[in-house]
Every structure is written in structure tokens, then in C-alpha cells.
GROMACS .gro file of C-alpha atoms in nm:
model
  155
    1UNK     CA    1  -1.879  -6.218  -0.303
    2UNK     CA    2  -1.646  -6.430  -0.093
    3UNK     CA    3  -1.317  -6.305   0.046
    4UNK     CA    4  -1.132  -6.527  -0.202
    5UNK     CA    5  -1.334  -6.379  -0.491
    6UNK     CA    6  -1.260  -6.024  -0.372
    7UNK     CA    7  -0.886  -6.096  -0.339
    8UNK     CA    8  -0.881  -6.261  -0.683
    9UNK     CA    9  -1.053  -5.955  -0.837
   10UNK     CA   10  -0.805  -5.712  -0.678
   11UNK     CA   11  -0.514  -5.935  -0.781
   12UNK     CA   12  -0.635  -5.943  -1.144
   13UNK     CA   13  -0.670  -5.562  -1.148
   14UNK     CA   14  -0.317  -5.526  -1.016
   15UNK     CA   15  -0.183  -5.775  -1.272
   16UNK     CA   16  -0.334  -5.564  -1.551
   17UNK     CA   17  -0.126  -5.277  -1.412
   18UNK     CA   18   0.187  -5.496  -1.405
   19UNK     CA   19   0.187  -5.565  -1.030
   20UNK     CA   20   0.179  -5.932  -0.925
   21UNK     CA   21   0.282  -5.871  -0.561
   22UNK     CA   22   0.041  -6.032  -0.312
   23UNK     CA   23   0.223  -5.929   0.006
   24UNK     CA   24  -0.020  -5.651   0.094
   25UNK     CA   25  -0.351  -5.784  -0.034
   26UNK     CA   26  -0.494  -5.859   0.312
   27UNK     CA   27  -0.363  -5.681   0.621
   28UNK     CA   28  -0.205  -5.923   0.870
   29UNK     CA   29  -0.219  -6.220   0.633
   30UNK     CA   30  -0.005  -6.393   0.370
   31UNK     CA   31  -0.200  -6.442   0.049
   32UNK     CA   32  -0.090  -6.677  -0.230
   33UNK     CA   33  -0.276  -6.670  -0.562
   34UNK     CA   34  -0.227  -6.899  -0.858
   35UNK     CA   35  -0.437  -7.030  -1.146
   36UNK     CA   36  -0.374  -7.389  -1.034
   37UNK     CA   37  -0.446  -7.367  -0.660
   38UNK     CA   38  -0.663  -7.054  -0.643
   39UNK     CA   39  -0.643  -6.832  -0.335
   40UNK     CA   40  -0.465  -6.941  -0.017
   41UNK     CA   41  -0.479  -6.727   0.300
   42UNK     CA   42  -0.260  -6.779   0.607
   43UNK     CA   43  -0.213  -6.566   0.919
   44UNK     CA   44   0.112  -6.368   0.898
   45UNK     CA   45   0.308  -6.500   1.196
   46UNK     CA   46   0.554  -6.208   1.174
   47UNK     CA   47   0.277  -5.948   1.163
   48UNK     CA   48   0.293  -5.828   1.525
   49UNK     CA   49   0.663  -5.746   1.496
   50UNK     CA   50   0.593  -5.497   1.215
   51UNK     CA   51   0.324  -5.284   1.378
   52UNK     CA   52   0.312  -5.066   1.687
   53UNK     CA   53   0.033  -5.125   1.936
   54UNK     CA   54   0.053  -4.876   2.224
   55UNK     CA   55  -0.006  -4.984   2.580
   56UNK     CA   56  -0.342  -4.851   2.696
   57UNK     CA   57  -0.456  -4.853   3.054
   58UNK     CA   58  -0.757  -5.081   3.103
   59UNK     CA   59  -0.982  -4.789   3.199
   60UNK     CA   60  -0.892  -4.604   2.876
   61UNK     CA   61  -0.966  -4.891   2.638
   62UNK     CA   62  -1.265  -4.856   2.408
   63UNK     CA   63  -1.556  -5.068   2.516
   64UNK     CA   64  -1.935  -5.050   2.508
   65UNK     CA   65  -1.925  -4.905   2.860
   66UNK     CA   66  -1.694  -4.619   2.758
   67UNK     CA   67  -1.870  -4.521   2.434
   68UNK     CA   68  -2.079  -4.241   2.583
   69UNK     CA   69  -1.838  -4.107   2.842
   70UNK     CA   70  -1.771  -3.784   2.652
   71UNK     CA   71  -2.080  -3.780   2.427
   72UNK     CA   72  -2.274  -3.459   2.374
   73UNK     CA   73  -2.638  -3.418   2.283
   74UNK     CA   74  -2.627  -3.330   1.913
   75UNK     CA   75  -3.000  -3.260   1.895
   76UNK     CA   76  -3.037  -2.955   2.118
   77UNK     CA   77  -3.148  -2.628   1.967
   78UNK     CA   78  -3.273  -2.360   2.208
   79UNK     CA   79  -3.538  -2.257   1.953
   80UNK     CA   80  -3.686  -2.606   1.910
   81UNK     CA   81  -3.986  -2.757   2.082
   82UNK     CA   82  -4.012  -3.111   2.222
   83UNK     CA   83  -4.122  -3.267   1.892
   84UNK     CA   84  -3.840  -3.098   1.700
   85UNK     CA   85  -3.589  -3.205   1.966
   86UNK     CA   86  -3.681  -3.572   1.927
   87UNK     CA   87  -3.672  -3.545   1.546
   88UNK     CA   88  -3.321  -3.396   1.572
   89UNK     CA   89  -3.221  -3.660   1.824
   90UNK     CA   90  -3.339  -3.942   1.599
   91UNK     CA   91  -3.126  -3.799   1.319
   92UNK     CA   92  -2.815  -3.693   1.516
   93UNK     CA   93  -2.781  -3.910   1.828
   94UNK     CA   94  -2.707  -4.282   1.835
   95UNK     CA   95  -2.685  -4.318   2.214
   96UNK     CA   96  -2.936  -4.275   2.494
   97UNK     CA   97  -2.951  -4.325   2.868
   98UNK     CA   98  -3.168  -4.593   3.023
   99UNK     CA   99  -3.190  -4.690   3.386
  100UNK     CA  100  -3.047  -5.018   3.506
  101UNK     CA  101  -3.313  -5.182   3.720
  102UNK     CA  102  -3.284  -5.398   4.028
  103UNK     CA  103  -3.524  -5.547   4.279
  104UNK     CA  104  -3.552  -5.346   4.599
  105UNK     CA  105  -3.510  -5.598   4.882
  106UNK     CA  106  -3.734  -5.401   5.120
  107UNK     CA  107  -4.030  -5.331   4.891
  108UNK     CA  108  -3.990  -5.611   4.637
  109UNK     CA  109  -4.037  -5.356   4.360
  110UNK     CA  110  -3.811  -5.291   4.065
  111UNK     CA  111  -3.624  -4.962   4.110
  112UNK     CA  112  -3.369  -4.771   3.900
  113UNK     CA  113  -3.010  -4.808   4.022
  114UNK     CA  114  -2.791  -4.611   3.779
  115UNK     CA  115  -2.802  -4.482   3.421
  116UNK     CA  116  -2.654  -4.695   3.145
  117UNK     CA  117  -2.557  -4.573   2.798
  118UNK     CA  118  -2.708  -4.785   2.519
  119UNK     CA  119  -2.730  -4.751   2.143
  120UNK     CA  120  -3.068  -4.653   2.002
  121UNK     CA  121  -3.016  -4.878   1.701
  122UNK     CA  122  -2.778  -5.138   1.567
  123UNK     CA  123  -2.457  -4.962   1.466
  124UNK     CA  124  -2.132  -5.052   1.299
  125UNK     CA  125  -1.837  -4.815   1.294
  126UNK     CA  126  -1.644  -4.822   0.968
  127UNK     CA  127  -1.453  -4.497   0.999
  128UNK     CA  128  -1.083  -4.490   1.078
  129UNK     CA  129  -1.071  -4.144   1.236
  130UNK     CA  130  -1.224  -4.029   1.566
  131UNK     CA  131  -1.577  -3.893   1.548
  132UNK     CA  132  -1.824  -3.735   1.783
  133UNK     CA  133  -2.106  -3.962   1.896
  134UNK     CA  134  -2.437  -3.808   2.002
  135UNK     CA  135  -2.613  -3.896   2.328
  136UNK     CA  136  -2.980  -3.811   2.380
  137UNK     CA  137  -3.004  -3.623   2.711
  138UNK     CA  138  -3.379  -3.579   2.671
  139UNK     CA  139  -3.600  -3.277   2.621
  140UNK     CA  140  -3.675  -3.250   2.995
  141UNK     CA  141  -3.306  -3.194   3.066
  142UNK     CA  142  -3.279  -2.905   2.819
  143UNK     CA  143  -3.615  -2.759   2.921
  144UNK     CA  144  -3.498  -2.751   3.285
  145UNK     CA  145  -3.172  -2.582   3.185
  146UNK     CA  146  -3.363  -2.318   2.987
  147UNK     CA  147  -3.633  -2.251   3.249
  148UNK     CA  148  -3.428  -2.288   3.567
  149UNK     CA  149  -3.092  -2.168   3.444
  150UNK     CA  150  -2.760  -2.344   3.480
  151UNK     CA  151  -2.735  -2.638   3.714
  152UNK     CA  152  -2.620  -2.564   4.067
  153UNK     CA  153  -2.343  -2.820   4.001
  154UNK     CA  154  -2.201  -2.626   3.707
  155UNK     CA  155  -1.984  -2.333   3.803
   0.00000   0.00000   0.00000
């Protein structure tokens, strides 16, 4: 279904209810519909004056690099084994850490430089409210916490 077809369908449903207003059919656009010309869509040039967009510091803006900054591991269960952990992680976490690699100038070998948060699969966010996003820490992390106790960096 094209956008024009979808708008036409919604418009027809509204007409059956007695509403022929097209001003709010497509957010940020002016839509004109008629039997003679069909569907016409134009950008609403006055749109920005009617909405509030807060100023956000550059470092606070959402971006792929900020997605995992506050993510928790949603797979951990102290009673699970390694296999169960990864099953839970596959179901509950969409992010994981991988190491960025670079060539070591002295040895010529590829070495890890810093961890990078990546998605484990293609994702598309459709929700309009904040949600928690899971990050796979890895079973070794949780096993170390359980066997060695809290990290010396956590007070």
C-alpha cells in the first residue's frame, strides 16, 4: 500500500463519520484530497512554529554511540548456567560489546583498543515511550562476580 493509498483509505473512513478535514492526516504535512486530483502532499512550512523541540546538548542526543550507555544485562539469573544465560540473552538483550581493533605499530598485529556497543540483530524502534534496552555483558562477567564477589571498583 502506498502512502497515498493509506491516506485515501483514512480519509474515506473519516468521511463516512462526517469528517472531511485533512489538516491532521499526516504529521508535518499539508494533505489535499479530491476525486479529481487524488492525493497531494506538501511539507507544512509553518510546522516548526507549532511544535516545541527542546535544546539538547550534543553529548545528550540519542545516537548509535549512546544507545548502550545505561543498558543493563537483562539475561542474568544467578541460578542459571552458561547455556541458559545465552538463551536468556538471545531473548532479552539486543546489544552486545565487541572490541574495536587496530593494528599495533610495534608488533604489526591486530589488537583490541576499546569496547564498542553494537546491536546483535537489525532493529527498528517503533515505540514512543522510553524503554530499557538489554546489553549482553557475557557469562564470564557474571561468573566472576559470583565466584570472586563484587568488583574492587564497586563500593
